[in-house]
Short mmCIF file of C-alpha atoms in Angstrom, two decimals:
data_model
loop_
_atom_site.label_atom_id
_atom_site.label_comp_id
_atom_site.label_asym_id
_atom_site.label_seq_id
_atom_site.Cartn_x
_atom_site.Cartn_y
_atom_site.Cartn_z
CA UNK A 21 -9.94 -19.61 7.79
CA UNK A 22 -9.11 -16.01 7.04
CA UNK A 23 -10.79 -13.72 4.57
CA UNK A 24 -9.69 -11.27 1.92
CA UNK A 25 -11.25 -8.62 -0.07
CA UNK A 26 -11.54 -9.05 -3.81
CA UNK A 27 -12.80 -6.36 -5.87
CA UNK A 28 -13.99 -7.75 -9.18
CA UNK A 29 -13.87 -4.87 -11.54
CA UNK A 30 -15.22 -1.50 -13.08
CA UNK A 31 -18.81 -2.99 -13.69
CA UNK A 32 -21.00 -5.34 -11.79
CA UNK A 33 -19.43 -8.84 -12.20
CA UNK A 34 -20.79 -12.41 -11.64
CA UNK A 35 -19.33 -12.92 -7.89
CA UNK A 36 -20.15 -16.69 -8.27
CA UNK A 37 -18.00 -16.89 -11.20
CA UNK A 38 -14.90 -16.14 -9.22
CA UNK A 39 -15.33 -18.33 -5.97
CA UNK A 40 -12.82 -18.74 -3.55
CA UNK A 41 -11.47 -21.90 -5.36
CA UNK A 42 -8.85 -19.24 -5.83
CA UNK A 43 -7.78 -19.55 -2.12
CA UNK A 44 -8.13 -23.37 -1.93
CA UNK A 45 -10.00 -23.21 1.33
CA UNK A 46 -7.65 -21.74 3.84
CA UNK A 47 -9.36 -18.68 5.09
CA UNK A 48 -6.47 -17.26 7.21
CA UNK A 49 -4.52 -15.25 4.80
CA UNK A 50 -8.03 -13.88 4.43
CA UNK A 51 -9.32 -15.33 8.18
CA UNK A 52 -6.07 -16.64 9.89
CA UNK A 53 -5.33 -20.27 11.41
CA UNK A 54 -3.98 -21.73 8.31
CA UNK A 55 -2.59 -19.12 6.23
CA UNK A 56 -5.34 -18.25 3.59
CA UNK A 57 -7.99 -15.87 2.08
CA UNK A 58 -11.52 -16.30 2.36
CA UNK A 59 -12.06 -14.49 -1.03
CA UNK A 60 -14.92 -12.16 -0.37
CA UNK A 61 -16.01 -12.79 -4.17
CA UNK A 62 -17.92 -15.63 -2.96
CA UNK A 63 -21.47 -14.27 -2.67
CA UNK A 64 -23.95 -14.44 -5.31
CA UNK A 65 -26.70 -12.95 -3.20
CA UNK A 66 -25.57 -10.36 -0.76
CA UNK A 67 -27.72 -9.09 2.02
CA UNK A 68 -27.63 -5.21 2.80
CA UNK A 69 -28.56 -4.17 6.28
CA UNK A 70 -27.97 -0.98 8.14
CA UNK A 71 -26.57 -0.98 11.75
CA UNK A 72 -26.16 2.17 13.94
CA UNK A 73 -23.88 0.36 16.35
CA UNK A 74 -20.25 0.89 15.69
CA UNK A 75 -17.70 -1.67 16.60
CA UNK A 76 -16.25 -0.83 19.81
CA UNK A 77 -12.27 -0.51 20.19
CA UNK A 78 -10.91 -3.84 21.04
CA UNK A 79 -7.85 -4.80 23.16
CA UNK A 80 -5.71 -7.30 21.07
CA UNK A 81 -3.93 -9.04 24.08
CA UNK A 82 -6.11 -10.06 27.09
CA UNK A 83 -4.37 -10.28 30.31
CA UNK A 84 -5.92 -13.42 31.63
CA UNK A 85 -7.87 -16.36 30.31
CA UNK A 86 -11.31 -16.85 31.99
CA UNK A 87 -12.24 -20.14 30.69
CA UNK A 88 -11.85 -23.48 31.93
CA UNK A 89 -9.22 -25.66 30.32
CA UNK A 90 -10.18 -29.22 29.91
CA UNK A 91 -7.83 -32.10 29.13
CA UNK A 92 -9.60 -34.64 26.51
CA UNK A 93 -9.33 -38.23 27.06
CA UNK A 94 -7.55 -40.14 24.20
CA UNK A 95 -11.07 -41.37 22.83
CA UNK A 96 -12.25 -37.86 22.81
CA UNK A 97 -9.33 -36.27 21.21
CA UNK A 98 -9.48 -39.03 18.40
CA UNK A 99 -13.09 -38.64 17.94
CA UNK A 100 -12.76 -34.76 17.64
CA UNK A 101 -9.81 -34.99 15.32
CA UNK A 102 -11.83 -37.43 12.95
CA UNK A 103 -14.75 -34.86 13.03
CA UNK A 104 -12.51 -31.90 12.26
CA UNK A 105 -10.72 -33.90 9.50
CA UNK A 106 -14.03 -34.54 7.78
CA UNK A 107 -15.06 -30.91 8.06
CA UNK A 108 -11.69 -29.64 6.72
CA UNK A 109 -11.52 -31.92 3.83
CA UNK A 110 -14.71 -30.10 2.59
CA UNK A 111 -14.23 -26.99 0.50
CA UNK A 112 -16.56 -24.41 1.95
CA UNK A 113 -16.17 -22.26 -0.95
CA UNK A 114 -17.57 -24.87 -3.36
CA UNK A 115 -20.10 -26.56 -0.87
CA UNK A 116 -20.70 -24.31 2.01
CA UNK A 117 -24.08 -26.14 2.96
CA UNK A 118 -22.04 -29.45 3.40
CA UNK A 119 -19.33 -27.49 5.34
CA UNK A 120 -21.84 -25.97 7.62
CA UNK A 121 -23.15 -29.29 8.51
CA UNK A 122 -19.77 -30.82 9.09
CA UNK A 123 -18.65 -27.96 11.54
CA UNK A 124 -21.98 -28.14 13.14
CA UNK A 125 -21.35 -31.99 14.05
CA UNK A 126 -17.97 -30.75 15.35
CA UNK A 127 -19.75 -28.00 17.72
CA UNK A 128 -22.48 -30.86 18.73
CA UNK A 129 -19.47 -33.00 19.85
CA UNK A 130 -17.77 -30.22 21.65
CA UNK A 131 -20.92 -29.28 23.82
CA UNK A 132 -20.64 -32.84 25.10
CA UNK A 133 -17.25 -31.71 26.58
CA UNK A 134 -17.23 -27.97 27.07
CA UNK A 135 -19.71 -25.61 28.87
CA UNK A 136 -20.82 -22.77 26.69
CA UNK A 137 -19.55 -20.50 25.95
CA UNK A 138 -16.06 -21.56 25.61
CA UNK A 139 -13.30 -20.45 23.18
CA UNK A 140 -12.89 -23.83 21.70
CA UNK A 141 -16.70 -23.86 20.62
CA UNK A 142 -16.13 -20.31 19.39
CA UNK A 143 -13.57 -21.26 17.00
CA UNK A 144 -15.98 -23.60 15.41
CA UNK A 145 -18.66 -21.16 15.25
CA UNK A 146 -16.22 -19.17 13.43
CA UNK A 147 -16.12 -21.83 10.70
CA UNK A 148 -19.87 -22.01 10.49
CA UNK A 149 -19.92 -18.23 10.01
CA UNK A 150 -17.46 -18.68 7.21
CA UNK A 151 -20.29 -21.15 5.44
CA UNK A 152 -22.81 -18.29 5.91
CA UNK A 153 -20.53 -15.95 4.19
CA UNK A 154 -19.96 -18.32 1.17
CA UNK A 155 -23.66 -18.82 0.74
CA UNK A 156 -24.03 -14.93 0.67
CA UNK A 157 -25.94 -14.78 3.91
CA UNK A 158 -23.88 -11.70 5.00
CA UNK A 159 -26.05 -10.52 7.84
CA UNK A 160 -25.89 -13.96 9.50
CA UNK A 161 -22.32 -14.31 8.81
CA UNK A 162 -21.51 -10.72 10.47
CA UNK A 163 -23.66 -11.37 13.30
CA UNK A 164 -22.07 -14.93 13.90
CA UNK A 165 -18.54 -13.42 13.75
CA UNK A 166 -19.78 -10.69 16.22
CA UNK A 167 -21.16 -13.30 18.84
CA UNK A 168 -17.60 -14.69 19.17
CA UNK A 169 -15.66 -11.39 19.89
CA UNK A 170 -16.37 -11.35 23.51
CA UNK A 171 -15.44 -14.84 24.07
CA UNK A 172 -12.26 -14.56 22.30
CA UNK A 173 -11.26 -11.11 23.87
CA UNK A 174 -11.67 -12.86 27.19
CA UNK A 175 -9.88 -15.92 26.60
CA UNK A 176 -6.30 -14.96 26.73
CA UNK A 177 -3.09 -14.94 24.91
CA UNK A 178 -3.62 -18.54 23.76
CA UNK A 179 -6.48 -17.41 21.47
CA UNK A 180 -4.91 -14.05 20.36
CA UNK A 181 -4.15 -15.22 16.68
CA UNK A 182 -7.73 -16.40 16.43
CA UNK A 183 -9.09 -13.27 17.81
CA UNK A 184 -7.15 -11.28 15.18
CA UNK A 185 -8.64 -13.73 12.30
CA UNK A 186 -12.20 -12.96 13.93
CA UNK A 187 -11.59 -9.05 13.62
CA UNK A 188 -10.44 -9.59 9.97
CA UNK A 189 -13.36 -11.78 8.95
CA UNK A 190 -15.92 -9.51 10.63
CA UNK A 191 -14.45 -6.62 8.88
CA UNK A 192 -14.67 -8.14 5.55
CA UNK A 193 -18.32 -8.97 6.04
CA UNK A 194 -18.84 -5.59 7.28
CA UNK A 195 -17.54 -4.08 3.73
CA UNK A 196 -20.19 -6.44 2.20
CA UNK A 197 -22.80 -4.75 4.19
CA UNK A 198 -21.88 -1.24 3.63
CA UNK A 199 -20.42 -0.83 7.11
CA UNK A 200 -17.25 0.84 5.54
CA UNK A 201 -16.13 2.82 8.58
CA UNK A 202 -16.44 -0.33 10.84
CA UNK A 203 -14.59 -2.39 8.28
CA UNK A 204 -11.71 -0.08 7.89
CA UNK A 205 -11.53 0.16 11.85
CA UNK A 206 -10.87 -3.74 11.91
CA UNK A 207 -8.68 -3.58 9.06
CA UNK A 208 -6.48 -1.09 10.54
CA UNK A 209 -6.33 -3.12 13.85
CA UNK A 210 -5.60 -6.28 11.93
CA UNK A 211 -2.71 -4.57 9.98
CA UNK A 212 -1.04 -3.24 13.08
CA UNK A 213 -1.05 -6.54 14.69
CA UNK A 214 0.27 -8.31 11.59
CA UNK A 215 3.00 -5.61 11.18
CA UNK A 216 4.23 -6.30 14.48
CA UNK A 217 4.16 -10.16 14.09
CA UNK A 218 6.07 -9.29 10.67
CA UNK A 219 8.60 -7.55 12.41
CA UNK A 220 9.22 -10.06 15.04
CA UNK A 221 9.82 -13.06 12.81
CA UNK A 222 13.49 -13.80 12.29
CA UNK A 223 12.68 -14.39 8.54
CA UNK A 224 8.86 -13.44 7.74
CA UNK A 225 9.32 -14.81 4.25
CA UNK A 226 10.39 -18.32 5.47
CA UNK A 227 8.08 -20.14 5.17
CA UNK A 228 6.12 -17.09 4.72
CA UNK A 229 2.99 -17.08 6.76
CA UNK A 230 3.69 -13.67 8.09
CA UNK A 231 4.41 -12.24 4.87
CA UNK A 232 1.14 -13.72 3.37
CA UNK A 233 -0.91 -12.37 6.30
CA UNK A 234 0.61 -8.69 6.32
CA UNK A 235 -0.04 -8.72 2.50
CA UNK A 236 -3.55 -9.60 3.18
CA UNK A 237 -4.02 -7.31 5.73
CA UNK A 238 -2.69 -4.62 3.58
CA UNK A 239 -5.22 -5.66 0.59
CA UNK A 240 -8.29 -5.62 3.09
CA UNK A 241 -7.32 -2.18 4.42
CA UNK A 242 -7.12 -0.92 0.89
CA UNK A 243 -10.60 -2.36 0.15
CA UNK A 244 -12.13 -0.36 2.86
CA UNK A 245 -10.04 2.85 1.71
CA UNK A 246 -11.51 2.14 -1.99
CA UNK A 247 -15.20 1.90 -0.58
CA UNK A 248 -14.76 5.17 1.53
CA UNK A 249 -13.22 6.78 -1.68
CA UNK A 250 -9.88 7.27 -0.15
CA UNK A 251 -8.41 6.42 -3.29
CA UNK A 252 -4.66 7.61 -2.80
CA UNK A 253 -4.73 5.70 0.48
CA UNK A 254 -6.21 2.43 -1.18
CA UNK A 255 -3.57 2.48 -3.89
CA UNK A 256 -0.73 3.06 -1.35
CA UNK A 257 -1.87 0.15 0.80
CA UNK A 258 -2.53 -2.21 -1.96
CA UNK A 259 1.16 -1.25 -3.38
CA UNK A 260 2.26 -2.42 -0.11
CA UNK A 261 0.68 -5.72 -0.56
CA UNK A 262 2.15 -6.09 -4.03
CA UNK A 263 5.60 -5.29 -2.51
CA UNK A 264 5.23 -7.98 0.10
CA UNK A 265 4.01 -10.32 -2.30
CA UNK A 266 6.88 -9.79 -4.72
CA UNK A 267 9.23 -10.63 -2.16
CA UNK A 268 7.70 -14.15 -1.25
CA UNK A 269 9.93 -17.00 -2.25
CA UNK A 270 6.80 -19.34 -2.86
CA UNK A 271 3.71 -17.10 -3.25
CA UNK A 272 0.23 -18.86 -2.69
CA UNK A 273 -2.56 -18.46 -5.19
CA UNK A 274 -3.97 -15.80 -3.30
CA UNK A 275 -1.18 -13.42 -3.64
CA UNK A 276 -2.87 -12.68 -7.14
CA UNK A 277 -5.48 -10.72 -5.08
CA UNK A 278 -3.56 -7.50 -4.86
CA UNK A 279 -2.30 -7.30 -8.28
CA UNK A 280 -5.74 -7.86 -9.76
CA UNK A 281 -7.21 -4.93 -7.38
CA UNK A 282 -4.59 -2.40 -8.24
CA UNK A 283 -5.86 -1.64 -11.72
CA UNK A 284 -9.57 -1.35 -10.31
CA UNK A 285 -8.26 1.20 -7.77
CA UNK A 286 -6.46 3.18 -10.27
CA UNK A 287 -9.09 3.23 -12.65
CA UNK A 288 -11.40 4.37 -9.90
CA UNK A 289 -8.85 7.18 -9.22
CA UNK A 290 -9.07 8.35 -12.71
CA UNK A 291 -5.52 7.05 -13.50
CA UNK A 292 -6.28 4.94 -16.59
CA UNK A 293 -2.82 4.97 -18.24
CA UNK A 294 -1.43 3.46 -14.84
CA UNK A 295 -4.39 1.21 -14.52
CA UNK A 296 -3.67 -0.20 -18.00
CA UNK A 297 0.09 -1.01 -17.19
CA UNK A 298 -0.99 -2.50 -13.78
CA UNK A 299 -3.61 -4.80 -15.54
CA UNK A 300 -1.02 -6.03 -17.90
CA UNK A 301 1.09 -6.96 -14.83
CA UNK A 302 -1.77 -8.48 -13.22
CA UNK A 303 -2.38 -10.78 -16.25
CA UNK A 304 1.19 -11.93 -15.88
CA UNK A 305 1.05 -12.75 -12.17
CA UNK A 306 -2.37 -14.25 -12.34
CA UNK A 307 -1.58 -16.73 -15.12
CA UNK A 308 1.66 -17.70 -13.02
CA UNK A 309 -0.17 -18.20 -9.74
CA UNK A 310 -3.47 -19.48 -10.83
CA UNK A 311 -4.65 -22.46 -12.78
CA UNK A 312 -5.03 -22.19 -16.52
CA UNK A 313 -8.08 -20.50 -17.61
CA UNK A 314 -9.16 -19.65 -13.99
CA UNK A 315 -12.21 -17.16 -14.08
CA UNK A 316 -10.33 -14.72 -12.03
CA UNK A 317 -8.01 -14.18 -14.72
CA UNK A 318 -10.77 -13.64 -17.28
CA UNK A 319 -12.28 -11.04 -15.10
CA UNK A 320 -8.81 -9.14 -15.06
CA UNK A 321 -8.55 -9.33 -18.98
CA UNK A 322 -12.26 -8.09 -19.14
CA UNK A 323 -11.38 -5.14 -17.18
CA UNK A 324 -8.42 -4.46 -19.29
CA UNK A 325 -10.15 -4.80 -22.21
CA UNK A 326 -12.52 -2.29 -21.17
CA UNK A 327 -9.68 0.28 -20.64
CA UNK A 328 -7.99 -0.40 -23.78
CA UNK A 329 -11.56 0.41 -25.61
CA UNK A 330 -11.82 3.71 -23.76
CA UNK A 331 -8.27 4.55 -24.63
CA UNK A 332 -8.91 3.80 -28.25
CA UNK A 333 -6.68 0.79 -28.63
CA UNK A 334 -9.17 -1.58 -30.29
CA UNK A 335 -6.59 -3.95 -31.70
CA UNK A 336 -5.22 -4.80 -28.44
CA UNK A 337 -8.62 -4.56 -26.59
CA UNK A 338 -9.82 -7.44 -28.96
CA UNK A 339 -6.85 -9.79 -28.64
CA UNK A 340 -7.34 -9.35 -24.73
CA UNK A 341 -10.99 -9.92 -24.60
CA UNK A 342 -10.72 -12.94 -27.07
CA UNK A 343 -8.18 -14.33 -24.74
#
């Protein structure tokens, strides 16, 4: 599952209130196998830590695979498929502990087949790390993601997309751990890969996976820019995410993320009038893309209300906040 960064507003918000039911459980537009966003608003208790070890530069396309390929028997393939189906049926954002247990069962079975370390096991460890993320254990999540980097870097082209997903997810976790320079490095690497993937697609908007992933990559880079007070860059990158989302023929719910983030970034940059316009547009987009009365929309309206009050537009502010 691919993770994406959500910036909730001008003041501290209840992150649990906007859990990634927004995403519908597909972490790839935020972590990448299926296209989806692991909305980073999923933490109620975020751990912070300091780490002086910077992320090393990475090579996206390994030249050779160094892990043995094992052909599963029919019974092994069925047993594995059943375990994965059970794990995938659990919404990790709603019940991360159950998700963790289910994916651990998948890993335990794989360990009876594959030697460790092995990329097939690393893919499952990535899913377990997502569950750590959703329970707010950011230190564990980041460490669990990091543990898989060397394995997938050495696993060959077959796992290249999974490696990019891994870079994306660990970068998202880094932002929550205040490792913003490291997060931005990962976000830029993922963006460069997604641009190349997008440019190579015959039509990146059909069915739209390449477009969704590129939009998410811009969203996540903008989040790192914002944390580093690179406001112009953040606004430019989030604008690119919106431009791509606007062209999607059937935008997913996660397309609401950049629309909601733009007014937050404009406000941080002191561009309050533009932030009001952007928040009004975001309200329309969120209403179209998300279920009625979704808390993510309420958060946007709350932010809009704050802006309107500061501008002395009390009547509209009252209508917005009541809604």
